[in-house]
Amino acid sequence: RWNQNWILKTQTMSRKNIFCRSFLGLFAGLIFLIGHTETLKAQFFGVSLDTAIGYSAAKKGVIGGSVGITHPIPLVPNLGFSTLTFEELEEQQSTDASTQISMATKNKLSTINVFYNVPFPVVSMSLGFGYGTFKSQTTLTYLKNNVHQGTSPDAIKEQSIPVAEGYIHVGLPFWNIIEFHIGYHYFSAAAVQRDKGRSLDISGISGIDFKKVNYSGGMSTIGIQLAF
């Protein structure tokens, strides 16, 4: 009988141990599941919209900005798009004071970029780079003794050259669903020859500078990101 009681107690204790282990295992699994769920909630899809407030290579106002789409997939870069449009008007006078030429240049750049969100305390930070095209077209207007000598809209055929982009965004998030940020995008492109391919005859004009112009520069932006 003593052996039977001992065996019964041993079986009871074994069952209790199994129950405790099972309970602890379920509890640990529940904690892991909750933590994993919270991690998934912390990861989100988002859309950022930024508007340009200035460009260092433009003498006047600019129109443009950038758009970015974020996702929760680790190691896969986020995708974005940048665009900028601005115009330049330059009037130059020949060594002969009676001769004047104006050059109206329209410029537009567009890039597709990839970026990563960099973990940082308190503020958020994004680093990215992109590649695209820079298009430029100049219209020449020729005045002689204040008399219009001709305009050649196709004098300078639209030039399209490669442009590279690098940028940084720094923002302040609120409630994990909205973020306000500022950004700086630097665009690097080759110089533009403004009189390339002209049809307007200006061979007799001296003192006019048609040197290459480099429109590389930095675009400052402000924007917002919405997460869902």
GROMACS .gro file of C-alpha atoms in nm:
model
  228
    1ARG     CA    1   0.000   0.000   0.000
    2TRP     CA    2   0.286   0.236   0.079
    3ASN     CA    3   0.426   0.175  -0.267
    4GLN     CA    4   0.089   0.242  -0.418
    5ASN     CA    5   0.057   0.574  -0.230
    6TRP     CA    6   0.409   0.673  -0.332
    7ILE     CA    7   0.337   0.592  -0.697
    8LEU     CA    8   0.009   0.787  -0.676
    9LYS     CA    9   0.184   1.091  -0.526
   10THR     CA   10   0.457   1.070  -0.790
   11GLN     CA   11   0.198   1.061  -1.070
   12THR     CA   12   0.012   1.355  -0.916
   13MET     CA   13   0.330   1.563  -0.888
   14SER     CA   14   0.425   1.472  -1.244
   15ARG     CA   15   0.087   1.588  -1.368
   16LYS     CA   16   0.124   1.914  -1.174
   17ASN     CA   17   0.468   1.969  -1.326
   18ILE     CA   18   0.334   1.904  -1.673
   19PHE     CA   19   0.045   2.142  -1.606
   20CYS     CA   20   0.281   2.412  -1.473
   21ARG     CA   21   0.513   2.374  -1.767
   22SER     CA   22   0.223   2.386  -2.010
   23PHE     CA   23   0.084   2.695  -1.838
   24LEU     CA   24   0.422   2.869  -1.842
   25GLY     CA   25   0.464   2.775  -2.207
   26LEU     CA   26   0.122   2.914  -2.297
   27PHE     CA   27   0.190   3.229  -2.093
   28ALA     CA   28   0.525   3.285  -2.265
   29GLY     CA   29   0.364   3.225  -2.602
   30LEU     CA   30   0.089   3.475  -2.521
   31ILE     CA   31   0.345   3.738  -2.421
   32PHE     CA   32   0.539   3.675  -2.743
   33LEU     CA   33   0.220   3.699  -2.949
   34ILE     CA   34   0.119   4.026  -2.783
   35GLY     CA   35   0.466   4.170  -2.830
   36HIS     CA   36   0.473   4.057  -3.191
   37THR     CA   37   0.133   4.212  -3.252
   38GLU     CA   38   0.250   4.542  -3.103
   39THR     CA   39   0.557   4.528  -3.327
   40LEU     CA   40   0.337   4.479  -3.630
   41LYS     CA   41   0.124   4.772  -3.521
   42ALA     CA   42   0.435   4.989  -3.495
   43GLN     CA   43   0.519   4.912  -3.856
   44PHE     CA   44   0.301   5.093  -4.106
   45PHE     CA   45   0.247   5.214  -4.457
   46GLY     CA   46   0.282   5.586  -4.508
   47VAL     CA   47   0.271   5.862  -4.767
   48SER     CA   48   0.482   6.177  -4.741
   49LEU     CA   49   0.412   6.496  -4.936
   50ASP     CA   50   0.672   6.773  -4.955
   51THR     CA   51   0.666   7.110  -5.128
   52ALA     CA   52   0.971   7.305  -5.244
   53ILE     CA   53   1.032   7.641  -5.077
   54GLY     CA   54   1.353   7.729  -5.260
   55TYR     CA   55   1.633   7.614  -5.491
   56SER     CA   56   1.986   7.750  -5.462
   57ALA     CA   57   2.046   7.757  -5.840
   58ALA     CA   58   1.725   7.947  -5.920
   59LYS     CA   59   1.712   8.326  -5.908
   60LYS     CA   60   1.333   8.334  -5.878
   61GLY     CA   61   1.058   8.116  -5.736
   62VAL     CA   62   1.028   7.744  -5.799
   63ILE     CA   63   0.748   7.492  -5.826
   64GLY     CA   64   0.792   7.133  -5.719
   65GLY     CA   65   0.857   6.898  -5.432
   66SER     CA   66   0.868   6.528  -5.360
   67VAL     CA   67   0.643   6.232  -5.280
   68GLY     CA   68   0.746   5.924  -5.082
   69ILE     CA   69   0.582   5.591  -4.998
   70THR     CA   70   0.698   5.392  -4.694
   71HIS     CA   71   0.626   5.030  -4.609
   72PRO     CA   72   0.698   4.791  -4.317
   73ILE     CA   73   0.906   4.535  -4.511
   74PRO     CA   74   1.255   4.511  -4.353
   75LEU     CA   75   1.564   4.594  -4.563
   76VAL     CA   76   1.357   4.679  -4.872
   77PRO     CA   77   1.404   5.049  -4.959
   78ASN     CA   78   1.110   5.288  -4.978
   79LEU     CA   79   1.022   5.455  -5.305
   80GLY     CA   80   0.988   5.824  -5.392
   81PHE     CA   81   0.969   6.083  -5.669
   82SER     CA   82   1.104   6.439  -5.692
   83THR     CA   83   1.031   6.715  -5.941
   84LEU     CA   84   1.127   7.081  -5.977
   85THR     CA   85   1.043   7.350  -6.234
   86PHE     CA   86   1.187   7.701  -6.258
   87GLU     CA   87   1.255   7.970  -6.519
   88GLU     CA   88   1.541   8.214  -6.576
   89LEU     CA   89   1.533   8.539  -6.773
   90GLU     CA   90   1.864   8.701  -6.854
   91GLU     CA   91   1.919   9.010  -7.066
   92GLN     CA   92   2.262   9.085  -7.205
   93GLN     CA   93   2.391   9.381  -7.401
   94SER     CA   94   2.655   9.363  -7.672
   95THR     CA   95   2.966   9.582  -7.679
   96ASP     CA   96   2.758   9.767  -7.934
   97ALA     CA   97   2.505   9.939  -7.708
   98SER     CA   98   2.237   9.916  -7.976
   99THR     CA   99   2.230   9.536  -7.966
  100GLN     CA  100   2.058   9.338  -7.694
  101ILE     CA  101   1.970   8.973  -7.652
  102SER     CA  102   1.743   8.818  -7.391
  103MET     CA  103   1.754   8.452  -7.297
  104ALA     CA  104   1.449   8.294  -7.136
  105THR     CA  105   1.533   7.948  -7.004
  106LYS     CA  106   1.282   7.691  -6.881
  107ASN     CA  107   1.418   7.415  -6.662
  108LYS     CA  108   1.261   7.100  -6.527
  109LEU     CA  109   1.412   6.808  -6.339
  110SER     CA  110   1.254   6.479  -6.240
  111THR     CA  111   1.400   6.191  -6.040
  112ILE     CA  112   1.295   5.857  -5.899
  113ASN     CA  113   1.455   5.785  -5.564
  114VAL     CA  114   1.484   5.522  -5.294
  115PHE     CA  115   1.525   5.595  -4.924
  116TYR     CA  116   1.556   5.438  -4.582
  117ASN     CA  117   1.411   5.548  -4.250
  118VAL     CA  118   1.696   5.569  -3.999
  119PRO     CA  119   1.613   5.493  -3.631
  120PHE     CA  120   1.684   5.800  -3.420
  121PRO     CA  121   1.570   5.910  -3.072
  122VAL     CA  122   1.279   6.156  -3.053
  123VAL     CA  123   1.297   6.268  -3.418
  124SER     CA  124   1.264   6.069  -3.740
  125MET     CA  125   1.522   6.073  -4.018
  126SER     CA  126   1.522   5.956  -4.381
  127LEU     CA  127   1.819   5.926  -4.615
  128GLY     CA  128   1.780   5.869  -4.988
  129PHE     CA  129   1.928   5.898  -5.332
  130GLY     CA  130   1.783   5.912  -5.680
  131TYR     CA  131   1.846   5.944  -6.050
  132GLY     CA  132   1.659   6.111  -6.334
  133THR     CA  133   1.671   6.375  -6.607
  134PHE     CA  134   1.720   6.751  -6.623
  135LYS     CA  135   1.556   6.926  -6.920
  136SER     CA  136   1.639   7.280  -7.029
  137GLN     CA  137   1.524   7.497  -7.320
  138THR     CA  138   1.621   7.856  -7.399
  139THR     CA  139   1.444   8.107  -7.621
  140LEU     CA  140   1.655   8.387  -7.769
  141THR     CA  141   1.516   8.732  -7.846
  142TYR     CA  142   1.734   8.968  -8.053
  143LEU     CA  143   1.685   9.347  -8.043
  144LYS     CA  144   1.872   9.595  -8.264
  145ASN     CA  145   1.812   9.964  -8.195
  146ASN     CA  146   1.508   9.852  -7.995
  147VAL     CA  147   1.369   9.685  -8.307
  148HIS     CA  148   1.271   9.322  -8.277
  149GLN     CA  149   1.502   9.117  -8.499
  150GLY     CA  150   1.347   8.779  -8.441
  151THR     CA  151   1.267   8.516  -8.185
  152SER     CA  152   1.368   8.156  -8.226
  153PRO     CA  153   1.163   7.932  -7.997
  154ASP     CA  154   1.345   7.627  -8.132
  155ALA     CA  155   1.682   7.802  -8.140
  156ILE     CA  156   1.793   7.597  -7.843
  157LYS     CA  157   1.649   7.252  -7.873
  158GLU     CA  158   1.542   7.106  -7.544
  159GLN     CA  159   1.845   6.948  -7.381
  160SER     CA  160   1.802   6.643  -7.162
  161ILE     CA  161   2.090   6.547  -6.936
  162PRO     CA  162   2.122   6.301  -6.644
  163VAL     CA  163   2.081   6.428  -6.288
  164ALA     CA  164   2.168   6.260  -5.959
  165GLU     CA  165   1.996   6.330  -5.627
  166GLY     CA  166   2.082   6.287  -5.262
  167TYR     CA  167   1.861   6.400  -4.975
  168ILE     CA  168   1.783   6.398  -4.606
  169HIS     CA  169   1.453   6.450  -4.421
  170VAL     CA  170   1.427   6.522  -4.049
  171GLY     CA  171   1.085   6.518  -3.886
  172LEU     CA  172   0.892   6.523  -3.562
  173PRO     CA  173   0.626   6.249  -3.532
  174PHE     CA  174   0.295   6.287  -3.348
  175TRP     CA  175   0.080   5.995  -3.228
  176ASN     CA  176   0.260   5.755  -3.469
  177ILE     CA  177   0.025   5.855  -3.751
  178ILE     CA  178   0.141   6.201  -3.853
  179GLU     CA  179   0.480   6.361  -3.896
  180PHE     CA  180   0.595   6.711  -3.988
  181HIS     CA  181   0.939   6.735  -4.143
  182ILE     CA  182   1.188   6.949  -4.334
  183GLY     CA  183   1.414   6.826  -4.610
  184TYR     CA  184   1.711   6.910  -4.827
  185HIS     CA  185   1.758   6.759  -5.173
  186TYR     CA  186   2.082   6.813  -5.364
  187PHE     CA  187   2.073   6.770  -5.741
  188SER     CA  188   2.390   6.734  -5.948
  189ALA     CA  189   2.385   6.771  -6.328
  190ALA     CA  190   2.625   6.868  -6.605
  191ALA     CA  191   2.636   7.227  -6.730
  192VAL     CA  192   2.394   7.344  -6.999
  193GLN     CA  193   2.516   7.521  -7.316
  194ARG     CA  194   2.236   7.774  -7.369
  195ASP     CA  195   2.305   7.851  -7.736
  196LYS     CA  196   2.351   7.491  -7.846
  197GLY     CA  197   2.171   7.426  -8.176
  198ARG     CA  198   2.051   7.785  -8.226
  199SER     CA  199   1.904   7.887  -8.561
  200LEU     CA  200   1.909   8.263  -8.494
  201ASP     CA  201   2.214   8.422  -8.657
  202ILE     CA  202   2.410   8.610  -8.391
  203SER     CA  203   2.752   8.568  -8.550
  204GLY     CA  204   2.803   8.944  -8.579
  205ILE     CA  205   2.737   9.008  -8.211
  206SER     CA  206   3.024   9.049  -7.967
  207GLY     CA  207   3.033   9.078  -7.591
  208ILE     CA  208   2.745   8.837  -7.529
  209ASP     CA  209   2.819   8.554  -7.288
  210PHE     CA  210   2.672   8.220  -7.390
  211LYS     CA  211   2.891   8.020  -7.159
  212LYS     CA  212   2.766   7.700  -7.004
  213VAL     CA  213   2.542   7.736  -6.700
  214ASN     CA  214   2.539   7.484  -6.419
  215TYR     CA  215   2.203   7.443  -6.249
  216SER     CA  216   2.319   7.198  -5.982
  217GLY     CA  217   2.196   7.301  -5.639
  218GLY     CA  218   1.993   7.228  -5.331
  219MET     CA  219   1.614   7.221  -5.292
  220SER     CA  220   1.470   7.298  -4.948
  221THR     CA  221   1.135   7.142  -4.863
  222ILE     CA  222   0.873   7.122  -4.591
  223GLY     CA  223   0.620   6.845  -4.571
  224ILE     CA  224   0.399   6.601  -4.387
  225GLN     CA  225   0.376   6.223  -4.364
  226LEU     CA  226   0.057   6.031  -4.290
  227ALA     CA  227   0.070   5.671  -4.168
  228PHE     CA  228  -0.203   5.409  -4.185
   0.00000   0.00000   0.00000
